[in-house]
PDB file of C-alpha atoms in Angstrom:
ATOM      1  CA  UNK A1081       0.000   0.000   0.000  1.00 94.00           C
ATOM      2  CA  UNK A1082       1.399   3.216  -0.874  1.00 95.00           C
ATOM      3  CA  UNK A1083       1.125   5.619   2.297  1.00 97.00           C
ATOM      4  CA  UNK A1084       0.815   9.529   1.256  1.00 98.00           C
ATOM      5  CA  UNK A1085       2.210  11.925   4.172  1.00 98.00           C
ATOM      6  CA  UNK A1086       1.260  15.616   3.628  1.00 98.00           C
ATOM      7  CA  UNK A1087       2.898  18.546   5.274  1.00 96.00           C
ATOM      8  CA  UNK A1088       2.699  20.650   6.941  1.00 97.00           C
ATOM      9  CA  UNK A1089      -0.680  20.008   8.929  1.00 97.00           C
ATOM     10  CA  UNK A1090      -1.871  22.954   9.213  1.00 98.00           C
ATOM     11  CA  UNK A1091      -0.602  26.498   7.202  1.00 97.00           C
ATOM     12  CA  UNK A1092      -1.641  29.856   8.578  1.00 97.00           C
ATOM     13  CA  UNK A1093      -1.947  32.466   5.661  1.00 96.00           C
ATOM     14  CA  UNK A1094      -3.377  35.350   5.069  1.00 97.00           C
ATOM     15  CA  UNK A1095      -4.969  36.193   1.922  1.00 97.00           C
ATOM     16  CA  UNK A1096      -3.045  37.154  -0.912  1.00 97.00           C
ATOM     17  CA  UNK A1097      -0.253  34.686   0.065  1.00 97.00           C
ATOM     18  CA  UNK A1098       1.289  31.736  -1.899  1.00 98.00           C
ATOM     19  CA  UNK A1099       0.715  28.584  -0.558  1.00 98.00           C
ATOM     20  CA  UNK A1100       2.537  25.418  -1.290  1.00 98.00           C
ATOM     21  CA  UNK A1101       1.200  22.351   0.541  1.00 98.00           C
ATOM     22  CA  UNK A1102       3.186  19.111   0.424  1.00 98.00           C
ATOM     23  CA  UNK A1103       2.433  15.316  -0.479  1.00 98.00           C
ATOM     24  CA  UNK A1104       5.183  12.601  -0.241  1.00 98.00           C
ATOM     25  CA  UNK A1105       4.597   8.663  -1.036  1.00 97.00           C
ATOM     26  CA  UNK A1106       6.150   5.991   0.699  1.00 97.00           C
ATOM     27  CA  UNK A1107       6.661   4.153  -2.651  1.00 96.00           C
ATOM     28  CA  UNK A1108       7.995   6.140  -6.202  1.00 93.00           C
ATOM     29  CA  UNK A1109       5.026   5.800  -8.485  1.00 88.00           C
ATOM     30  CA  UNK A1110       4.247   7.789 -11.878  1.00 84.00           C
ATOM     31  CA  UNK A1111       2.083  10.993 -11.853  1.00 92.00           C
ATOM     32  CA  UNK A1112      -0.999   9.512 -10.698  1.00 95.00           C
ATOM     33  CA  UNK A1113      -1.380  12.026  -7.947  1.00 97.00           C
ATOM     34  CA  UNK A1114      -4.818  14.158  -7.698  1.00 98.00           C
ATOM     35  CA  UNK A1115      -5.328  16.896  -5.287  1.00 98.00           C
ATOM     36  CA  UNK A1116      -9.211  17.674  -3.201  1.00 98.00           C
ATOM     37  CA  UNK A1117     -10.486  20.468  -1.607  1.00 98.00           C
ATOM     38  CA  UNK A1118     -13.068  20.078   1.104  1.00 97.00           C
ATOM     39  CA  UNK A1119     -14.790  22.893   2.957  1.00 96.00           C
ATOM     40  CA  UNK A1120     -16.677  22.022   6.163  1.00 93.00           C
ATOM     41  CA  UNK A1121     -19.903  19.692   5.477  1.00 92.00           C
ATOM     42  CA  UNK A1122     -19.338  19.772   1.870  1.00 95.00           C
ATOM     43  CA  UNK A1123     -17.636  16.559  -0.194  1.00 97.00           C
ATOM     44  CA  UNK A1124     -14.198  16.728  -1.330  1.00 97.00           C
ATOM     45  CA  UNK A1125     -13.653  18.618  -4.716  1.00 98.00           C
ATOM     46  CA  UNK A1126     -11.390  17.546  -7.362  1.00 98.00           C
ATOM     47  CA  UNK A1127      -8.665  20.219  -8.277  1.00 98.00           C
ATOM     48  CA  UNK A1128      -5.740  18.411  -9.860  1.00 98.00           C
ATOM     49  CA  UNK A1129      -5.593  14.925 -11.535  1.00 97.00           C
ATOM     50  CA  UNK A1130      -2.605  13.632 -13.062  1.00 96.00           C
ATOM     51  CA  UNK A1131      -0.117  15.651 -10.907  1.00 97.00           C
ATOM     52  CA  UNK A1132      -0.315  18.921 -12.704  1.00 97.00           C
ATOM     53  CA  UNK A1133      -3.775  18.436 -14.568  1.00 97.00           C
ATOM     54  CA  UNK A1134      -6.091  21.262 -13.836  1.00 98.00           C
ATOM     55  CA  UNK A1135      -9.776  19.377 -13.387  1.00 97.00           C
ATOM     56  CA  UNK A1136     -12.805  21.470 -15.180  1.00 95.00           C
ATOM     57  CA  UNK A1137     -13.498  24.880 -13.521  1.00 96.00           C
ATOM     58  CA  UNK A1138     -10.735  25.034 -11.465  1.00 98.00           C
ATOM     59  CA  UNK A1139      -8.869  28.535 -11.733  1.00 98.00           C
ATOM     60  CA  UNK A1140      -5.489  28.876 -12.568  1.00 98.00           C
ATOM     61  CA  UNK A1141      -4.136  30.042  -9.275  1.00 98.00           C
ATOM     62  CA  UNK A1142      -4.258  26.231  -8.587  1.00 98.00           C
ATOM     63  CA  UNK A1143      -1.151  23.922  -9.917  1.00 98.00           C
ATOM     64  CA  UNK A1144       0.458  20.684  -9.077  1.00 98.00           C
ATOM     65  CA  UNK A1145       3.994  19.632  -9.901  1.00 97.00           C
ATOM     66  CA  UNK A1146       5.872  16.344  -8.996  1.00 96.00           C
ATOM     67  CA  UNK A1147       6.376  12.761  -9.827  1.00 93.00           C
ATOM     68  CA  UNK A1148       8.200  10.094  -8.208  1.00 92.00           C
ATOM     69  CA  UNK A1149       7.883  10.312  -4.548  1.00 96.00           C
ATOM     70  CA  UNK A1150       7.343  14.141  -3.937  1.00 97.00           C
ATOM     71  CA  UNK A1151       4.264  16.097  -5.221  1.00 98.00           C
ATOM     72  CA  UNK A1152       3.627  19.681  -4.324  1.00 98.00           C
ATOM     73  CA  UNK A1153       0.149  21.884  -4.887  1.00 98.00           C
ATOM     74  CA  UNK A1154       0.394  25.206  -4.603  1.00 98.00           C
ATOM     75  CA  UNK A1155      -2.155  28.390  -4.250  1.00 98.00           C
ATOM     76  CA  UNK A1156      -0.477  31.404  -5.764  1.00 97.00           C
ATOM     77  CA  UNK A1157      -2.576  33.770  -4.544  1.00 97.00           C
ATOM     78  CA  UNK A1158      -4.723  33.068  -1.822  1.00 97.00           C
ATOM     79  CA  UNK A1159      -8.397  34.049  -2.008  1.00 97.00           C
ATOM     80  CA  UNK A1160     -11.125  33.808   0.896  1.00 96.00           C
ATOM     81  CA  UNK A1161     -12.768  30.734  -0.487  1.00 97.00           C
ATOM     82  CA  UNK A1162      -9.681  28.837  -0.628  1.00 98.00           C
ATOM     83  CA  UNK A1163      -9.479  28.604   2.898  1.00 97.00           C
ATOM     84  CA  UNK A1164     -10.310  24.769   3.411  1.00 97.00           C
ATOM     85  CA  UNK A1165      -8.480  20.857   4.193  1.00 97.00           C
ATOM     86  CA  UNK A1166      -6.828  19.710   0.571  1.00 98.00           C
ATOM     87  CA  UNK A1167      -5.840  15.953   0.320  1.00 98.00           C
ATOM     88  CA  UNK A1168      -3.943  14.570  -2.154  1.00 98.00           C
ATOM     89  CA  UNK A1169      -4.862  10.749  -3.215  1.00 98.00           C
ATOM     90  CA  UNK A1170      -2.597   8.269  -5.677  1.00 97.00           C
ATOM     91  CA  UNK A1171      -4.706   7.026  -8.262  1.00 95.00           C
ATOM     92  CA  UNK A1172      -1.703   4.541  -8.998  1.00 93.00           C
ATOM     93  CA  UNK A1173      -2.302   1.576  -7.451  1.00 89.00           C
ATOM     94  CA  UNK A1174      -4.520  -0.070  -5.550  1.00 91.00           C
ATOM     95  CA  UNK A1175      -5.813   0.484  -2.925  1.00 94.00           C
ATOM     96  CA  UNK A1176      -6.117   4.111  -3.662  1.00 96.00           C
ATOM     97  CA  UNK A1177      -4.906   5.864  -0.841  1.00 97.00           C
ATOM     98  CA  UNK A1178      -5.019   9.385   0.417  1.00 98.00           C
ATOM     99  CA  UNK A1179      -3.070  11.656   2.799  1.00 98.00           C
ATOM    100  CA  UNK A1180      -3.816  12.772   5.987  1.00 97.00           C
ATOM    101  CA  UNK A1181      -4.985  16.438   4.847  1.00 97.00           C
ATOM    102  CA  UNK A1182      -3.474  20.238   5.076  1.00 98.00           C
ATOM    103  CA  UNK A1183      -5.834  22.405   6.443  1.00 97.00           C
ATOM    104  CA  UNK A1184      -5.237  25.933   5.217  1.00 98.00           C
ATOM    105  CA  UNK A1185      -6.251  29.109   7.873  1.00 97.00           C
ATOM    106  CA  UNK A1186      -6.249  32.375   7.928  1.00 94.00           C
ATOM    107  CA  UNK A1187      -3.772  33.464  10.055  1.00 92.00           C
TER     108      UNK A1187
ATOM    109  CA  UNK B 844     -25.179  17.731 -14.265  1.00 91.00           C
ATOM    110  CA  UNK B 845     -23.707  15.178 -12.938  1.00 93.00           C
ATOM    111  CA  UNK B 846     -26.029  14.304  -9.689  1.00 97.00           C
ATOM    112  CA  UNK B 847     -25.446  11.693  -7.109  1.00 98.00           C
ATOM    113  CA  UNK B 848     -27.133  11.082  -3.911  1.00 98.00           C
ATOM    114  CA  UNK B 849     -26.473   8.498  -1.543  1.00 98.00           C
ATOM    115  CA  UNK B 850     -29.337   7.326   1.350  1.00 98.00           C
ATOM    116  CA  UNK B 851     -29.477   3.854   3.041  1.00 98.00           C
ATOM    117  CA  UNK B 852     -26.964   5.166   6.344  1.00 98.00           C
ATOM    118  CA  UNK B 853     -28.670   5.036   9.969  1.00 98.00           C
ATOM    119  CA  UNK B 854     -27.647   3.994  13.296  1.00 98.00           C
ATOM    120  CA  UNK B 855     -26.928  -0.032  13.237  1.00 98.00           C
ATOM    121  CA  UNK B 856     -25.823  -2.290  15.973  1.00 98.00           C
ATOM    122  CA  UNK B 857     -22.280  -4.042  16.081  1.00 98.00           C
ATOM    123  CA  UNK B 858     -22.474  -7.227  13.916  1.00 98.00           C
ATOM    124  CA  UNK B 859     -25.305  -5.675  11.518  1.00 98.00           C
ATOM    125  CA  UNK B 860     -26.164  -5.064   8.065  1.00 98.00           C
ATOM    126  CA  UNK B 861     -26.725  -1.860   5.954  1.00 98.00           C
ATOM    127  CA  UNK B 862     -26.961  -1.200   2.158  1.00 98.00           C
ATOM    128  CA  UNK B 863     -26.454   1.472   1.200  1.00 98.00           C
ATOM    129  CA  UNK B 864     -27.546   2.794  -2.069  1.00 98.00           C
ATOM    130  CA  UNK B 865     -26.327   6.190  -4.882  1.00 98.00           C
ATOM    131  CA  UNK B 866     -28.841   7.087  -7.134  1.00 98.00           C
ATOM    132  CA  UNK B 867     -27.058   8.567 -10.021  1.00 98.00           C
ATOM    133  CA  UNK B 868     -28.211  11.353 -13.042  1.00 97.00           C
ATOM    134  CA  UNK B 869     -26.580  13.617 -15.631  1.00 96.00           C
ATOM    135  CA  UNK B 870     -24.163  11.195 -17.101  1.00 94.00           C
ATOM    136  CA  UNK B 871     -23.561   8.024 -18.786  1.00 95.00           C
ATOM    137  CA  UNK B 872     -23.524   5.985 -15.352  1.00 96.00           C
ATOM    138  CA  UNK B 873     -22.587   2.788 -17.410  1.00 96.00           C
ATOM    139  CA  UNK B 874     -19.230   4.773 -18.973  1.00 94.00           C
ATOM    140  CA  UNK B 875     -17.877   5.456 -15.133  1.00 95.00           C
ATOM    141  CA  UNK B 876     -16.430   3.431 -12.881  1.00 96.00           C
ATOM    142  CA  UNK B 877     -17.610   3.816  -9.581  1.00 97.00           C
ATOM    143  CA  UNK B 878     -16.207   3.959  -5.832  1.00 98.00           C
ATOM    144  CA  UNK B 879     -17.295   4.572  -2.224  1.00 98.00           C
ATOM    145  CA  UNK B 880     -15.277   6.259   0.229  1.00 98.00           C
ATOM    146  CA  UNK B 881     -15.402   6.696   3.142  1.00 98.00           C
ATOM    147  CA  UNK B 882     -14.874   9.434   6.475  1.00 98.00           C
ATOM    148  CA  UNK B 883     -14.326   8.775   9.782  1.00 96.00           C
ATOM    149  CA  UNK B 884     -13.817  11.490  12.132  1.00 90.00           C
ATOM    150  CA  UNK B 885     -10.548  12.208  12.963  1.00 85.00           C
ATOM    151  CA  UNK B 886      -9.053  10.014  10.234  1.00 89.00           C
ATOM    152  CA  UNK B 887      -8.002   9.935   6.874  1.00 92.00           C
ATOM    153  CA  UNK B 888     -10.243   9.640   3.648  1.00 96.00           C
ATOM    154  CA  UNK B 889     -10.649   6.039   2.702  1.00 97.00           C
ATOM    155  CA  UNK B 890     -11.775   4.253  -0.647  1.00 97.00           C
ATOM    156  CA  UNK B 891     -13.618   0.875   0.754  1.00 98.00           C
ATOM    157  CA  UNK B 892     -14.691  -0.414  -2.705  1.00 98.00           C
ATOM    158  CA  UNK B 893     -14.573   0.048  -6.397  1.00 97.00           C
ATOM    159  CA  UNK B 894     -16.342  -1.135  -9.465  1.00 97.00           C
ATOM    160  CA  UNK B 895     -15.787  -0.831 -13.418  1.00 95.00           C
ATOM    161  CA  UNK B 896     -18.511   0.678 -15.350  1.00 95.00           C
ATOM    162  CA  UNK B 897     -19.304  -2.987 -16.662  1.00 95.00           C
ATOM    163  CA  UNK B 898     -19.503  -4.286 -12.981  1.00 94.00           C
ATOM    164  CA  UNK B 899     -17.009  -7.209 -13.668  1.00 95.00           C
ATOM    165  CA  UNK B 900     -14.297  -6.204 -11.688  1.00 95.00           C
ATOM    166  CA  UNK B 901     -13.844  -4.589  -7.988  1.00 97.00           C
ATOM    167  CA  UNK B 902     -11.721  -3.808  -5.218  1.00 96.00           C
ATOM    168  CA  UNK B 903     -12.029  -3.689  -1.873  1.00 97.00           C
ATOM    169  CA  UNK B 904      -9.690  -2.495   0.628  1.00 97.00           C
ATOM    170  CA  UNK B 905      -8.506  -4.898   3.452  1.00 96.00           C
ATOM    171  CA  UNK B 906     -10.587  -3.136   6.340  1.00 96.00           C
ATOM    172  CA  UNK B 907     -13.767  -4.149   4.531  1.00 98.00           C
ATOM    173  CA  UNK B 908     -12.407  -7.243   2.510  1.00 97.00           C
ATOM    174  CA  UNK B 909     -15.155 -10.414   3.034  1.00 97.00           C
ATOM    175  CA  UNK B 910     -17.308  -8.196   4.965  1.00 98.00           C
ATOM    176  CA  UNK B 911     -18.672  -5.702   1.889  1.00 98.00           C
ATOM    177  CA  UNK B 912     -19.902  -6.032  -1.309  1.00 98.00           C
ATOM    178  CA  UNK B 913     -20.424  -2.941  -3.950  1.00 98.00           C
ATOM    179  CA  UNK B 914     -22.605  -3.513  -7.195  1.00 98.00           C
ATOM    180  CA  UNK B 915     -24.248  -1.742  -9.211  1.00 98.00           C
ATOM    181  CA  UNK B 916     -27.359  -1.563 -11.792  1.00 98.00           C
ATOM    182  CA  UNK B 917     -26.800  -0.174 -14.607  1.00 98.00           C
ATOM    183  CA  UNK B 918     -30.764  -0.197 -15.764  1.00 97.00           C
ATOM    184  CA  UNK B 919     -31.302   1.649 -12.537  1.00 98.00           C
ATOM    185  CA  UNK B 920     -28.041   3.953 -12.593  1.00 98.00           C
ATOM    186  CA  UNK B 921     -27.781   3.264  -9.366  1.00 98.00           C
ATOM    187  CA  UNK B 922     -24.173   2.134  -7.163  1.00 98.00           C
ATOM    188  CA  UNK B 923     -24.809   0.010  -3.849  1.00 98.00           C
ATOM    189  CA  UNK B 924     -22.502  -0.796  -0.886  1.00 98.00           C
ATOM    190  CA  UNK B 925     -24.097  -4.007   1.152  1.00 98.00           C
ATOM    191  CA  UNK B 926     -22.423  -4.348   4.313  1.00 98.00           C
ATOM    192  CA  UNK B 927     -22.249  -6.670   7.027  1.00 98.00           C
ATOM    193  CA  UNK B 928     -20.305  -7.607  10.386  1.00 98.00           C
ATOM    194  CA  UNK B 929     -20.286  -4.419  10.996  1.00 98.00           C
ATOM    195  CA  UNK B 930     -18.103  -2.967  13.651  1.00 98.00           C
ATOM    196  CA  UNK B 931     -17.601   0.351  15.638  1.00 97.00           C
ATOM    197  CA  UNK B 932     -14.805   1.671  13.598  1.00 96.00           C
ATOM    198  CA  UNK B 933     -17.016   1.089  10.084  1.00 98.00           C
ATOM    199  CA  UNK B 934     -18.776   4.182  11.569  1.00 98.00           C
ATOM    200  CA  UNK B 935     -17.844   7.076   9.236  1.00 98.00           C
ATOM    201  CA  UNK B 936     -19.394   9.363   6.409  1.00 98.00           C
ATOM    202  CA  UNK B 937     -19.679   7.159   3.022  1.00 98.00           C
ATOM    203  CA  UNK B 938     -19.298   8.978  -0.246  1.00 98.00           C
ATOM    204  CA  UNK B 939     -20.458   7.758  -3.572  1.00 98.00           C
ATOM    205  CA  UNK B 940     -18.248   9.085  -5.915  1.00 98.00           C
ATOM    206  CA  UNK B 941     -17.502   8.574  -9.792  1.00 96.00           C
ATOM    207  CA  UNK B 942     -14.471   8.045 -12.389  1.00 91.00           C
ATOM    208  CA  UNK B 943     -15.170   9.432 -15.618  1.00 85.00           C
ATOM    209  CA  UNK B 944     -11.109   8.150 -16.750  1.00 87.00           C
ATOM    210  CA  UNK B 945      -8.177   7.408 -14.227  1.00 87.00           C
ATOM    211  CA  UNK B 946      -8.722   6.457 -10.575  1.00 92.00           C
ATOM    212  CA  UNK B 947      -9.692  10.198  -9.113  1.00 96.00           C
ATOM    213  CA  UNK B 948     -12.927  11.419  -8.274  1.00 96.00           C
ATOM    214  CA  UNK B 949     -14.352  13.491 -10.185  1.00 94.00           C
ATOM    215  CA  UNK B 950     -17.819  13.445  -8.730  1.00 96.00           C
ATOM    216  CA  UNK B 951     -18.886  12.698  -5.310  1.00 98.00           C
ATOM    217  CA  UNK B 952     -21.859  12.968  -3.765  1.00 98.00           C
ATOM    218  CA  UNK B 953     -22.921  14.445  -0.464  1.00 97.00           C
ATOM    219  CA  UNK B 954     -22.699  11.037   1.845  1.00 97.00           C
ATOM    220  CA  UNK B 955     -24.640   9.236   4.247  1.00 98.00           C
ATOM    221  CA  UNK B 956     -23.867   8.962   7.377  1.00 98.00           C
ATOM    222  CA  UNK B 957     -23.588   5.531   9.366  1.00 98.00           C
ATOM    223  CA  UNK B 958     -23.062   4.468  13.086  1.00 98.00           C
ATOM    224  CA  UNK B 959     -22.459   2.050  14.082  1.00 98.00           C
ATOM    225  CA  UNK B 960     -22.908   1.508  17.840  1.00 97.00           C
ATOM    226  CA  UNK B 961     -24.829  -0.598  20.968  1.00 96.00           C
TER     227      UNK B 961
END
């Protein structure tokens, strides 16, 4: 199983900020990496598939890099509604497995 | 659109039984392949199960392995998680959610919530 740490836990920013958020797998595996956003009581929202693949309606402030073992997502400009938990999630192998969340704050 | 909505979650006893069931609309539900996952509190995100649009293949991770079975009717467009032996830490939020290519979700629905608990 291929275990997906993300770090840090918890990033305090203020809007207007860039915000990279950090994903690393226990096991090297292609690009299959997607990024989620989920806002209290809602589901999770795709943003990223494929590493660096933007999914439909998803602005451009959003992008994902990486391959191998280390995948980064980052914000570059922070607006108020991107204040939220993102997860990233290999889509690689199974069982498809996610990480254990950033949760993004206003400082 | 693509719609789906889960129902079928409730309170259940340790050692019961629960299907659950996702209605889904707004796409061709026999082209995706389908997946529940799961939410605990406090914990991680968590893919249980997994179908192909065709049905004939699915996966199941090893915390639910022999205990669930998903399946789905595609006459009905509808995805179903029947579960059994359940046990205090199957208590979470479930998700339906779809795959229109790769393994990510591209769709989810809004869960249903089950507890299970004496």
């Amino acid at each position: 199983e291929i275990v997906l740490t993300q770090s840090p836990a918890t990033l305090s920013m203020s809007p207007g900020d860039r915000a990279t958020l950090s994903c690393r797998a226990s096991q090297s595996f292609s690009s299959y990496l997607a990024w989620y956003q989920q806002k209290p009581g809602q589901a999770p929202r795709l943003l990223i598939y494929d590493a660096s693949n933007r999914a439909t309606g998803i602005p451009a402030r959003f992008s994902g890099s990486g391959s191998g073992t280390d995948f980064t997502l980052t914000i570059s400009s922070l607006e108020p509604e991107d204040f939220a938990v993102y997860y990233c999630q290999q889509h690689s192998n199974w069982p498809l497995t996610f990480g254990g969340g950033t949760k993004v704050e206003i400082k | 659109e693509v719609q789906l909505l889960e129902s079928g979650g409730g309170l259940v006893q340790p050692g019961g039984s629960l299907r659950l069931s996702c209605a889904a609309s707004g796409f061709t539900f026999s082209s995706y392949a389908m997946s529940w996952v799961r939410q605990a509190p406090g914990k991680r995100l968590e893919c249980v199960s997994s179908v192909t649009g065709s049905g004939h293949t699915t996966h199941y991770a090893d915390s639910v392995k022999g205990r669930f079975t998903i399946s789905r009717d595609n006459s009905k467009n509808t995805l179903y998680l029947q579960m059994h032996s359940l046990r205090a830490e199957d208590t979470a939020l479930y998700f339906c959610a779809g795959h229109s290519a790769g393994y990510y979700f591209d769709s989810w629905g809004q869960g249903t919530l089950v507890t299970v608990s004496s």
